[in-house]
Amino acid sequence: MTVCGIDLEAEKQAKEHQNRLTKPLGALGKLEDFACWLAARQGKAMPDPLKPHICVFAGDHGVVDEGVSAYPSVVTGEMVKNFARGGAAINVLARQCHASLSVVDAGVVSDISDVEGVVHAKVCAGSANLARKAAMIGEEENLALQLGRTQARQAIASGANLLIAGDMGIGNTTASACLICELAHGDVQDVVGHGTGVDDDGRVRKVDVVQQALKRVGDIQPQDVLRELGGLEIAAMAGFYLQSAEQGVPVIVDGFIAAAAALAARAYEPKVTDWMLASHVSQEKGHQIALEALGLEPLIDFNMRLGEGSGAALIVPLLQSAVALHREMATFDSAGVSEKDG
Amino acid sequence: MTVCGIDLEAEKQAKEHQNRLTKPLGALGKLEDFACWLAARQGKAMPDPLKPHICVFAGDHGVVDEGVSAYPSVVTGEMVKNFARGGAAINVLARQCHASLSVVDAGVVSDISDVEGVVHAKVCAGSANLARKAAMIGEEENLALQLGRTQARQAIASGANLLIAGDMGIGNTTASACLICELAHGDVQDVVGHGTGVDDDGRVRKVDVVQQALKRVGDIQPQDVLRELGGLEIAAMAGFYLQSAEQGVPVIVDGFIAAAAALAARAYEPKVTDWMLASHVSQEKGHQIALEALGLEPLIDFNMRLGEGSGAALIVPLLQSAVALHREMATFDSAGVSEKDG
């Protein structure tokens, strides 16, 4: 399959509709832009209200052996249990924006097969240590991509018209930094940040590890980067984005990890970014670099750095408001309001 | 009365609670900051969910005689009818964030006394032309301030714990520019913008009119600025802010007009800003200058310039999410999630 095209005629009609609403031309700024963006993607001048679905993919990273994270790998599985019980940030935010939520074990080290409310689809128990060898073998990468595709397909079949991929994986800022250095041509020092909270010494170790990994892979093709330097949940997110774009359903890209996954998806299919909207810019160094490479502009800057899809879920109500304004506001004609002089 | 104090102990407890939630320290950025800000103002470590009320004050401006607006004064009354019928942007946004909404005729030129769903409290039929004389006489200003106070008092009595003042008034960006030049010490060229959409010639006229008005009043006291250069709906908004701060209920400040009203309120009571949160930064020149003078940092920049309280209403769901995260997330203890290494 290929990426779905967008409907420029619907976008034009949406813009004309915006210009008839009872407000000065353009006075709703980015809310107008989003309504028209969505019209082009839903293929209708009057877009449907958003039915968001959030899918959180969890996976562990062999690279934590290098001391790159402030938390131990066991936390990934513990957080999946927290998601399953509804106690994590993304659960709260999904409730706030009336999104459905699924939680997927794409490759958690811990055995969490007895946890209810989780999609058990573990490709393997964590990626390999990317500082020393490929993070995934080809079959693992393919299974993870397919897993993401399946989740997107199912969400769309259930009626979702806006998709969000979230991540959970101790160590995944290191893998994402590698992807962003390779695929957005970022400098290691600019891209590597403090992740969940390593101190300055920890960050120096992360920089060393990323440099070691980049040196190991040398001059590789973009399509090999995900397998060599990514992770299972990141590959699933990339598959999720590819499937969404092929089926013509927009996605909101979350933070640093999501941007790395988006870059990985783009390495397979350049036009996948037509279906992406950036939510926030993370406090994590390098997110802005990744967004610029993707050609995406974040809507908010809230100093967040949590992952889980939290930044993307947070902005759903703003987008929902944009759609409601487009659909529900009176026009100058219908309201009997005088138009601009002259 | 004086402005209510804030509860620093509740803020400290809220911060400690945030640090126990299942996320890296500080990873929710401004959402954490807002939850603690609200705790200090509600006086409880676990703040109540937000019950927002929006009050849109409408008034006309004699200064439109100088050709400073792209729309005729009749539009103010027409838009009030649009508010009463639920067709304006603020109606849609109030529905989206589950806010109650009241619409107040503080000084509309048109006779709209037969319109249902409007608080009919017209002080007079529009302000005087501030380029040539005081916008209001003392009694008019006092009545408008009291009107705003009454609206805030009633909303609080009805259970609102978050207040938003919106504006509707053709010509009010000119009055607001005057207030911001005087009270935020802005330069006329930096503060005067295109309002609802005057062209470059129109903006040159606005600059001339503002300069004329500033020259007319000369070196005046801050407490005389509102009466000389403001307007009826702006004075009502200032009264609304003062009453909220005295009763200890936070407000979200909307755009350019709201910031001018906030500066006017501060001229009467410096600590009123303790109870203010800035929502967005407007496309209208000079809003940033006003916010800096108020010591407020806007949460979003969506290129909006509509007024009506729209920017403030738009961000309510973000704040509601911040409160829900604070109240509903599991702690490391309750979720059995391991804390940071070391």
XYZ file of C-alpha atoms in Angstrom:
684
model
C 0.000 0.000 0.000
C 0.958 3.636 -0.313
C 0.187 6.675 1.739
C -3.292 8.075 1.150
C -3.570 11.398 -0.664
C -5.197 14.456 0.884
C -8.258 16.294 -0.439
C -7.290 19.843 -1.356
C -10.801 20.671 -2.591
C -12.281 19.848 0.823
C -9.586 21.994 2.416
C -10.485 24.921 0.155
C -14.190 24.578 0.960
C -13.395 24.409 4.665
C -11.407 27.626 4.386
C -14.321 29.337 2.612
C -16.648 28.150 5.366
C -14.296 29.536 8.040
C -14.409 32.918 6.302
C -18.208 33.046 6.623
C -18.244 32.420 10.391
C -19.064 35.268 12.803
C -15.528 36.401 13.592
C -12.930 38.625 11.953
C -11.104 36.796 9.142
C -8.467 34.509 10.593
C -9.192 35.513 14.203
C -9.190 31.925 15.425
C -5.633 31.416 14.163
C -4.348 27.865 14.507
C -7.829 26.561 15.323
C -8.912 27.523 11.816
C -5.769 25.989 10.357
C -6.436 22.704 12.116
C -10.078 22.536 11.007
C -8.964 22.965 7.389
C -6.074 20.502 7.812
C -8.540 17.952 9.107
C -11.026 18.672 6.312
C -8.309 17.827 3.789
C -7.663 14.541 5.561
C -11.247 13.503 6.243
C -12.115 14.555 2.689
C -15.052 16.679 3.803
C -15.459 20.435 4.202
C -17.332 19.856 7.460
C -15.120 17.365 9.292
C -16.569 14.888 11.774
C -15.894 15.286 15.484
C -12.731 13.529 16.577
C -12.881 9.992 17.917
C -9.392 9.515 19.321
C -7.716 6.235 20.113
C -4.461 6.005 22.033
C -2.228 2.977 21.823
C 0.670 2.733 24.267
C 3.423 0.373 23.165
C 5.813 -0.937 25.808
C 9.229 -2.457 25.274
C 12.568 -2.812 27.017
C 16.037 -1.915 25.851
C 19.215 -3.938 26.229
C 21.163 -0.689 26.206
C 20.191 -0.023 29.835
C 23.122 -2.362 30.650
C 25.319 0.613 29.824
C 23.915 2.663 32.710
C 21.995 5.146 30.570
C 18.760 5.354 32.579
C 17.731 6.680 35.971
C 15.258 3.809 36.391
C 15.738 0.000 36.192
C 14.132 -2.038 33.376
C 11.676 -3.604 35.811
C 9.835 -0.280 35.820
C 8.610 -0.848 32.254
C 6.537 -3.863 33.320
C 5.458 -2.137 36.528
C 4.223 0.830 34.537
C 2.322 -1.470 32.162
C 0.492 -2.794 35.216
C -0.162 0.799 36.253
C -1.621 1.490 32.781
C -3.783 -1.622 33.067
C -5.159 -0.415 36.404
C -5.799 3.113 35.134
C -3.365 4.944 37.407
C -0.874 6.457 34.982
C -0.895 9.911 33.412
C -2.049 8.591 30.056
C -5.066 6.916 31.681
C -6.147 10.206 33.215
C -5.571 12.115 29.977
C -7.421 9.501 27.906
C -10.419 9.872 30.218
C -10.234 13.666 29.999
C -10.322 13.655 26.194
C -12.735 10.715 25.870
C -10.210 8.596 24.010
C -10.176 4.839 24.001
C -6.865 3.401 25.151
C -5.043 0.175 24.532
C -1.811 -0.961 26.117
C 0.433 -3.315 24.195
C 3.353 -5.427 25.410
C 5.590 -5.223 22.361
C 8.698 -6.416 24.150
C 8.772 -5.994 27.920
C 11.544 -7.877 29.770
C 9.323 -8.834 32.724
C 6.777 -11.611 32.334
C 3.495 -9.724 32.546
C 1.420 -12.328 30.705
C -1.019 -12.563 33.632
C -1.916 -8.872 33.589
C -5.454 -8.264 32.376
C -6.274 -5.349 30.118
C -3.040 -5.606 28.147
C -2.596 -6.718 24.545
C -0.030 -9.480 24.968
C 2.003 -9.381 21.783
C 5.561 -9.583 23.055
C 7.908 -9.931 20.083
C 10.786 -10.809 22.413
C 11.879 -9.889 25.928
C 13.531 -6.582 25.118
C 15.853 -5.419 22.365
C 19.544 -6.196 22.270
C 22.138 -3.719 23.537
C 22.390 -1.361 20.577
C 25.784 -0.089 21.693
C 27.246 -3.507 20.830
C 24.958 -5.135 18.260
C 21.770 -4.598 16.256
C 18.834 -3.767 18.554
C 16.638 -6.192 16.614
C 17.091 -8.896 14.038
C 15.088 -8.429 10.852
C 12.302 -10.748 11.906
C 11.846 -8.985 15.239
C 11.667 -5.607 13.524
C 9.095 -6.904 11.044
C 6.952 -8.433 13.774
C 7.052 -5.184 15.746
C 6.128 -3.119 12.677
C 3.270 -5.511 11.929
C 2.106 -5.316 15.534
C 1.809 -1.549 15.257
C 0.032 -1.848 11.933
C -2.465 -4.312 13.400
C -3.221 -2.017 16.323
C -3.865 0.942 14.004
C -6.032 -1.178 11.706
C -8.135 -2.420 14.620
C -8.578 1.071 16.077
C -9.704 2.425 12.710
C -12.071 -0.510 12.255
C -13.555 0.357 15.659
C -14.324 3.885 14.452
C -11.328 5.911 15.568
C -10.570 8.834 13.259
C -7.570 10.227 15.144
C -4.732 8.059 16.399
C -2.056 8.553 19.018
C 0.872 6.249 19.712
C 2.425 6.372 23.155
C 5.602 4.773 24.454
C 6.794 3.128 27.635
C 10.280 1.727 27.781
C 13.114 2.353 30.199
C 16.126 3.248 28.069
C 14.143 4.412 25.078
C 15.455 7.981 25.076
C 18.882 6.513 24.267
C 17.542 4.522 21.316
C 15.517 7.534 20.161
C 18.558 9.790 20.381
C 20.387 7.362 18.072
C 17.493 7.428 15.591
C 17.308 11.216 15.630
C 21.073 11.575 15.149
C 20.926 9.247 12.140
C 17.611 10.261 10.565
C 17.455 13.986 11.395
C 21.219 14.470 11.134
C 21.364 15.830 14.667
C 24.605 16.293 16.537
C 24.974 13.862 19.458
C 25.569 16.628 21.990
C 22.433 18.470 20.846
C 20.223 15.405 20.743
C 21.069 13.514 23.944
C 19.198 14.774 27.003
C 18.507 13.759 30.575
C 15.689 11.336 29.726
C 13.631 10.401 32.780
C 16.198 12.152 34.925
C 19.799 10.964 34.746
C 22.264 13.388 36.301
C 25.028 15.125 34.362
C 27.355 12.116 34.698
C 24.596 9.874 33.401
C 24.116 12.141 30.440
C 27.818 11.982 29.645
C 27.495 8.155 29.655
C 24.484 8.428 27.321
C 26.460 10.612 24.928
C 29.309 8.050 24.937
C 26.901 5.167 24.350
C 25.136 6.928 21.474
C 28.495 7.777 19.901
C 29.592 4.154 20.290
C 26.373 2.933 18.633
C 26.673 5.394 15.755
C 30.283 4.354 15.229
C 29.280 0.682 15.275
C 26.715 1.074 12.486
C 28.843 3.462 10.416
C 27.354 4.719 7.180
C 24.046 2.832 6.932
C 20.914 3.195 4.864
C 17.954 5.032 6.478
C 15.849 1.894 6.223
C 18.341 -0.036 8.351
C 18.441 2.497 11.175
C 15.341 1.333 13.035
C 16.510 -2.282 13.207
C 20.048 -1.364 14.258
C 19.334 1.438 16.730
C 15.639 1.384 17.583
C 13.563 -0.759 19.884
C 10.500 -2.939 19.836
C 7.969 -0.331 20.985
C 9.518 2.261 18.673
C 9.202 -0.094 15.696
C 5.577 -0.791 16.650
C 4.907 2.957 16.749
C 6.489 3.353 13.316
C 4.233 0.588 11.977
C 1.242 2.271 13.614
C 2.060 5.548 11.829
C 2.561 3.823 8.470
C -0.751 1.993 8.691
C -2.606 5.179 9.703
C -1.193 7.090 6.743
C -1.993 4.267 4.342
C -5.581 4.142 5.576
C -5.838 7.928 5.577
C -6.332 8.562 9.287
C -4.411 11.402 10.952
C -2.110 10.887 13.910
C -0.907 13.223 16.633
C 2.793 12.785 17.273
C 3.732 12.929 20.959
C 7.236 13.684 22.254
C 10.844 12.645 21.771
C 10.288 8.883 21.338
C 7.276 9.402 19.074
C 9.269 11.791 16.882
C 12.022 9.192 16.573
C 9.411 6.604 15.553
C 7.961 9.093 13.066
C 11.414 9.550 11.524
C 11.768 5.767 11.298
C 8.382 5.536 9.559
C 9.419 8.274 7.149
C 12.536 6.326 6.238
C 10.146 3.726 4.816
C 7.591 6.118 3.337
C 8.398 9.830 2.934
C 4.782 10.955 2.625
C 3.757 9.488 5.994
C 4.296 12.953 7.507
C 1.315 14.301 5.534
C -0.835 12.582 8.133
C 1.029 13.802 11.181
C 0.336 16.685 13.516
C 2.863 17.572 16.219
C 1.454 18.102 19.682
C 4.075 19.564 21.993
C 7.777 20.182 22.084
C 9.425 18.195 24.829
C 11.953 19.354 27.361
C 14.113 16.503 26.077
C 16.949 17.868 23.989
C 16.690 16.994 20.365
C 12.918 16.847 20.071
C 12.869 20.169 18.262
C 15.546 18.875 15.887
C 13.424 15.827 15.099
C 10.282 17.925 14.570
C 12.089 20.268 12.209
C 13.368 17.317 10.199
C 9.804 16.010 10.019
C 8.539 19.433 8.932
C 6.151 19.577 11.893
C 5.434 22.512 14.172
C 4.400 21.761 17.753
C 1.195 23.368 19.038
C 2.242 23.810 22.664
C 5.341 23.956 24.857
C 4.501 22.786 28.364
C 7.977 21.627 29.464
C 6.742 18.042 29.446
C 8.965 14.959 29.064
C 6.840 11.987 30.101
C 6.035 10.036 26.963
C 3.123 7.537 27.125
C 1.408 9.710 24.481
C 0.700 12.276 27.188
C 1.475 15.435 25.217
C -0.599 14.260 22.272
C -3.553 13.281 24.464
C -3.360 16.602 26.293
C -4.034 18.645 23.165
C -6.982 16.589 21.889
C -9.521 18.933 23.544
C -7.969 21.892 21.703
C -8.429 20.063 18.406
C -11.921 18.969 19.399
C -12.713 22.653 20.055
C -11.384 23.577 16.625
C -13.760 21.080 15.018
C -16.703 22.228 17.141
C -16.074 25.876 16.235
C -15.960 24.948 12.564
C -19.185 22.950 12.786
C -21.234 24.969 15.242
C -20.517 28.669 14.831
C -23.116 30.828 13.109
C -22.285 32.511 9.803
C -22.625 36.264 9.216
C -25.705 35.495 7.135
C -27.413 33.120 9.563
C -26.758 35.375 12.563
C -27.640 38.636 10.801
C -24.299 40.171 11.722
C -22.961 42.966 9.496
C -19.745 42.246 7.658
C -16.614 44.345 7.528
C -16.912 47.896 6.182
C -15.911 48.532 2.587
C -11.915 44.754 50.865
C -8.414 43.694 49.981
C -7.053 40.989 47.752
C -7.137 37.534 49.297
C -3.803 35.955 50.300
C -2.592 32.673 48.865
C -1.852 29.488 50.825
C 1.837 28.626 50.476
C 1.521 25.584 52.751
C -1.100 24.024 50.465
C 1.175 24.760 47.512
C 4.084 22.988 49.225
C 1.936 19.951 50.018
C 0.686 19.855 46.446
C 4.278 19.874 45.187
C 5.147 16.982 47.522
C 2.131 15.072 46.235
C 3.211 15.675 42.620
C 6.607 14.199 43.467
C 4.999 10.938 44.613
C 3.008 10.395 41.404
C 4.065 7.683 38.935
C 6.181 9.813 36.608
C 9.721 11.152 36.577
C 10.073 14.251 38.769
C 8.733 17.282 36.953
C 7.864 15.341 33.788
C 4.434 16.945 33.497
C 5.994 20.414 33.353
C 3.480 23.256 33.348
C 0.633 20.903 34.267
C 2.335 20.298 37.611
C 2.957 24.005 38.031
C -0.700 24.789 37.466
C -1.936 22.137 39.907
C 0.282 23.644 42.618
C -0.683 27.206 41.650
C -4.316 26.233 42.035
C -3.682 24.440 45.345
C -2.259 27.680 46.725
C -5.374 29.539 45.619
C -7.989 27.000 46.645
C -6.106 26.522 49.921
C -6.013 22.744 49.597
C -3.258 20.356 48.542
C -5.782 18.394 46.492
C -7.625 21.090 44.556
C -11.218 20.641 43.460
C -12.055 20.150 39.788
C -12.608 23.425 37.972
C -16.099 24.855 37.636
C -15.571 27.657 35.135
C -17.877 30.584 34.517
C -17.442 32.942 31.586
C -18.914 36.424 31.587
C -18.850 38.375 28.323
C -19.204 42.116 28.780
C -20.304 44.178 25.779
C -19.925 47.900 25.271
C -19.485 50.428 22.492
C -16.837 53.062 21.994
C -17.302 56.648 20.876
C -13.808 56.554 19.409
C -15.099 54.590 16.387
C -16.102 58.054 15.062
C -12.403 58.478 14.286
C -12.455 55.586 11.784
C -10.371 53.201 13.874
C -12.351 49.985 13.291
C -13.015 47.678 10.361
C -16.577 47.058 11.601
C -19.414 49.506 12.460
C -20.668 49.875 16.054
C -23.927 48.154 15.180
C -21.969 44.885 15.138
C -21.567 44.981 18.925
C -25.315 44.625 19.447
C -25.601 42.118 16.623
C -22.908 39.992 18.207
C -24.658 40.169 21.589
C -27.704 38.685 19.864
C -25.438 36.026 18.388
C -24.132 35.231 21.899
C -27.704 35.039 23.195
C -28.577 32.533 20.473
C -25.469 30.440 21.063
C -23.839 30.959 17.667
C -20.586 32.729 18.524
C -17.159 31.258 19.160
C -17.433 31.760 22.918
C -20.694 29.810 23.002
C -19.039 26.846 21.311
C -15.981 27.035 23.549
C -18.096 27.355 26.708
C -19.943 24.180 25.719
C -16.669 22.387 24.992
C -15.240 23.168 28.444
C -18.542 22.803 30.326
C -18.490 26.411 31.476
C -21.563 28.419 32.312
C -21.799 31.639 30.326
C -23.451 34.966 30.899
C -23.652 37.869 28.481
C -23.899 41.377 29.856
C -24.867 44.603 28.102
C -22.577 47.027 29.910
C -22.955 49.803 27.363
C -24.029 48.792 23.883
C -25.128 51.630 21.583
C -27.997 49.663 20.015
C -31.186 49.119 21.986
C -31.114 45.374 22.645
C -33.393 45.463 25.670
C -35.737 42.943 24.079
C -33.074 40.272 23.622
C -33.596 37.323 25.945
C -30.671 35.625 27.616
C -28.751 38.839 28.191
C -28.084 40.596 31.485
C -29.425 44.059 30.747
C -27.260 46.394 32.765
C -26.430 49.136 30.293
C -24.586 51.907 32.107
C -24.986 54.206 29.109
C -25.153 53.854 25.344
C -21.433 53.631 24.667
C -18.433 55.536 25.982
C -17.494 59.015 24.805
C -14.853 59.544 22.103
C -11.666 59.181 24.131
C -9.642 61.057 21.523
C -11.495 64.230 22.491
C -12.783 63.792 26.052
C -12.895 61.355 28.959
C -14.340 57.995 27.852
C -16.511 57.900 30.970
C -17.535 60.265 33.710
C -16.751 59.089 37.234
C -20.227 57.768 37.903
C -20.259 55.736 34.698
C -16.908 54.199 35.533
C -18.088 53.328 39.047
C -21.294 51.770 37.781
C -19.352 49.685 35.252
C -16.857 48.542 37.894
C -19.730 47.611 40.205
C -21.454 45.739 37.395
C -18.373 43.593 36.904
C -18.083 43.021 40.635
C -21.713 41.950 40.850
C -21.277 39.470 38.017
C -18.225 37.905 39.671
C -19.971 37.764 43.049
C -23.005 36.028 41.537
C -20.893 33.515 39.625
C -18.945 32.639 42.763
C -22.174 32.346 44.755
C -23.407 29.901 42.105
C -20.369 27.682 42.684
C -17.874 28.816 40.057
C -14.256 28.409 41.167
C -12.600 29.726 37.992
C -13.686 32.910 36.263
C -13.171 34.259 32.767
C -14.106 37.718 31.531
C -14.688 38.151 27.815
C -15.184 41.309 25.800
C -17.272 42.448 22.864
C -17.012 46.020 21.694
C -16.264 47.460 18.284
C -13.427 49.942 18.831
C -12.128 48.375 22.005
C -8.660 47.568 20.705
C -8.114 51.346 20.413
C -9.165 51.935 24.025
C -7.081 48.966 25.157
C -4.042 50.226 23.270
C -4.370 53.513 25.170
C -4.565 51.666 28.498
C -1.541 49.512 27.677
C 0.514 52.517 26.562
C -0.283 54.295 29.830
C -0.232 51.396 32.299
C 2.436 49.134 30.775
C 4.511 52.012 29.436
C 4.313 50.634 25.912
C 5.334 52.634 22.884
C 2.348 53.538 20.695
C 3.896 52.003 17.567
C 4.531 48.734 19.398
C 1.120 48.542 21.047
C -1.326 49.512 18.286
C -2.261 46.632 15.996
C -4.785 45.802 13.306
C -7.639 44.954 15.698
C -10.429 43.079 13.980
C -8.753 43.794 10.663
C -8.152 47.409 9.712
C -5.731 47.814 6.810
C -2.408 49.610 7.090
C -4.030 53.025 6.557
C -6.517 52.211 9.288
C -3.711 51.275 11.619
C -1.977 54.593 10.924
C -5.254 56.333 11.890
C -5.383 54.261 15.094
C -1.840 55.252 15.987
C -2.750 58.934 15.432
C -5.891 58.618 17.542
C -4.064 56.896 20.388
C -1.341 59.554 20.314
C -4.009 62.260 20.345
C -5.705 60.653 23.345
C -2.446 60.225 25.252
C -1.585 63.849 24.558
C -5.039 64.945 25.732
C -4.709 63.254 29.134
C -1.064 64.235 29.617
C 0.621 63.083 32.799
C -2.216 61.399 34.719
C -2.422 59.086 37.707
C -2.795 55.337 36.999
C -6.166 55.326 38.761
C -7.525 57.908 36.321
C -6.507 56.015 33.184
C -9.481 53.665 32.990
C -12.013 56.486 33.183
C -10.184 58.670 30.672
C -9.142 56.061 28.123
C -11.085 52.859 28.796
C -14.600 51.798 28.042
C -17.662 50.427 29.761
C -17.031 46.717 29.124
C -13.352 47.140 30.009
C -14.266 48.788 33.306
C -16.728 45.979 34.028
C -13.971 43.420 33.356
C -11.646 45.283 35.722
C -14.334 45.182 38.416
C -14.844 41.486 37.736
C -11.118 40.831 38.276
C -11.021 42.906 41.465
C -14.000 41.112 42.970
C -12.550 37.685 42.080
C -9.248 38.500 43.744
C -10.957 39.867 46.832
C -13.044 36.714 47.153
C -10.042 34.505 46.391
C -11.167 32.945 43.121
C -8.674 32.646 40.243
C -9.288 34.137 36.823
C -7.925 33.278 33.408
C -6.981 36.409 31.478
C -7.904 36.261 27.800
C -6.312 38.460 25.118
C -5.475 42.081 24.380
C -8.621 43.703 25.832
C -8.578 41.468 28.899
C -4.934 42.334 29.551
C -5.798 46.036 29.342
C -8.621 45.483 31.848
C -6.220 43.545 34.081
C -3.791 46.474 34.010
C -6.659 48.796 34.932
C -7.592 46.537 37.853
C -3.968 46.477 38.982
C -3.923 50.281 39.021
C -6.493 50.008 41.813
C -5.033 46.986 43.588
C -1.476 45.804 42.792
C -1.955 42.291 44.206
C -4.895 41.467 41.935
C -2.410 39.758 39.591
C -1.784 37.049 42.214
C -5.116 35.599 41.117
C -4.504 35.800 37.389
C -3.345 33.183 34.918
C -2.607 34.192 31.322
C -4.118 31.978 28.657
C -2.714 32.839 25.265
C -0.690 35.524 23.589
C -2.702 37.317 20.950
C -1.675 38.227 17.439
C -2.596 41.786 18.398
C 0.534 43.833 18.849
C 1.094 44.913 22.394
C -0.507 41.961 24.144
C 2.913 40.578 25.032
C 3.902 43.998 26.400
C 0.817 44.029 28.615
C 1.426 40.463 29.838
C 5.024 41.246 30.719
C 3.917 44.295 32.678
C 1.417 42.092 34.518
C 4.121 39.500 35.217
C 2.094 36.799 33.463
C 3.317 34.152 31.043
C 0.866 32.894 28.424
C 0.339 29.134 28.150
C -0.258 28.959 24.403
C 0.307 30.941 21.216
C -2.366 30.066 18.670
C -2.299 33.294 16.602
C -5.756 34.158 17.901
C -7.207 37.687 18.069
C -10.923 37.264 18.645
C -11.644 38.316 22.207
C -14.968 37.221 23.753
C -12.888 35.268 26.291
C -12.135 32.727 23.567
C -8.449 32.136 24.312
C -9.135 31.725 28.013
C -12.024 29.318 27.432
C -9.929 27.330 24.963
C -7.320 26.400 27.562
C -9.739 25.348 30.311
C -9.533 21.663 29.298
C -5.732 21.800 29.670
C -6.145 23.120 33.200
C -8.884 20.606 33.927
C -6.451 17.878 32.808
C -3.799 19.246 35.152
C -6.219 18.979 38.079
C -7.334 15.482 37.064
C -3.717 14.286 36.812
C -3.008 15.694 40.251
C -6.079 14.052 41.756
C -6.249 10.748 39.915
C -2.743 9.496 39.164
C -1.397 6.617 41.231
C 1.612 7.162 43.486
C 4.774 5.034 43.314
C 3.661 3.383 46.561
C 0.057 2.695 45.583
C 1.016 1.366 42.137
C 4.006 -0.659 43.314
C 6.310 1.049 40.841
C 10.031 1.176 41.687
C 11.483 4.623 42.253
C 14.563 6.107 40.661
C 17.876 4.293 41.169
C 20.217 5.624 43.836
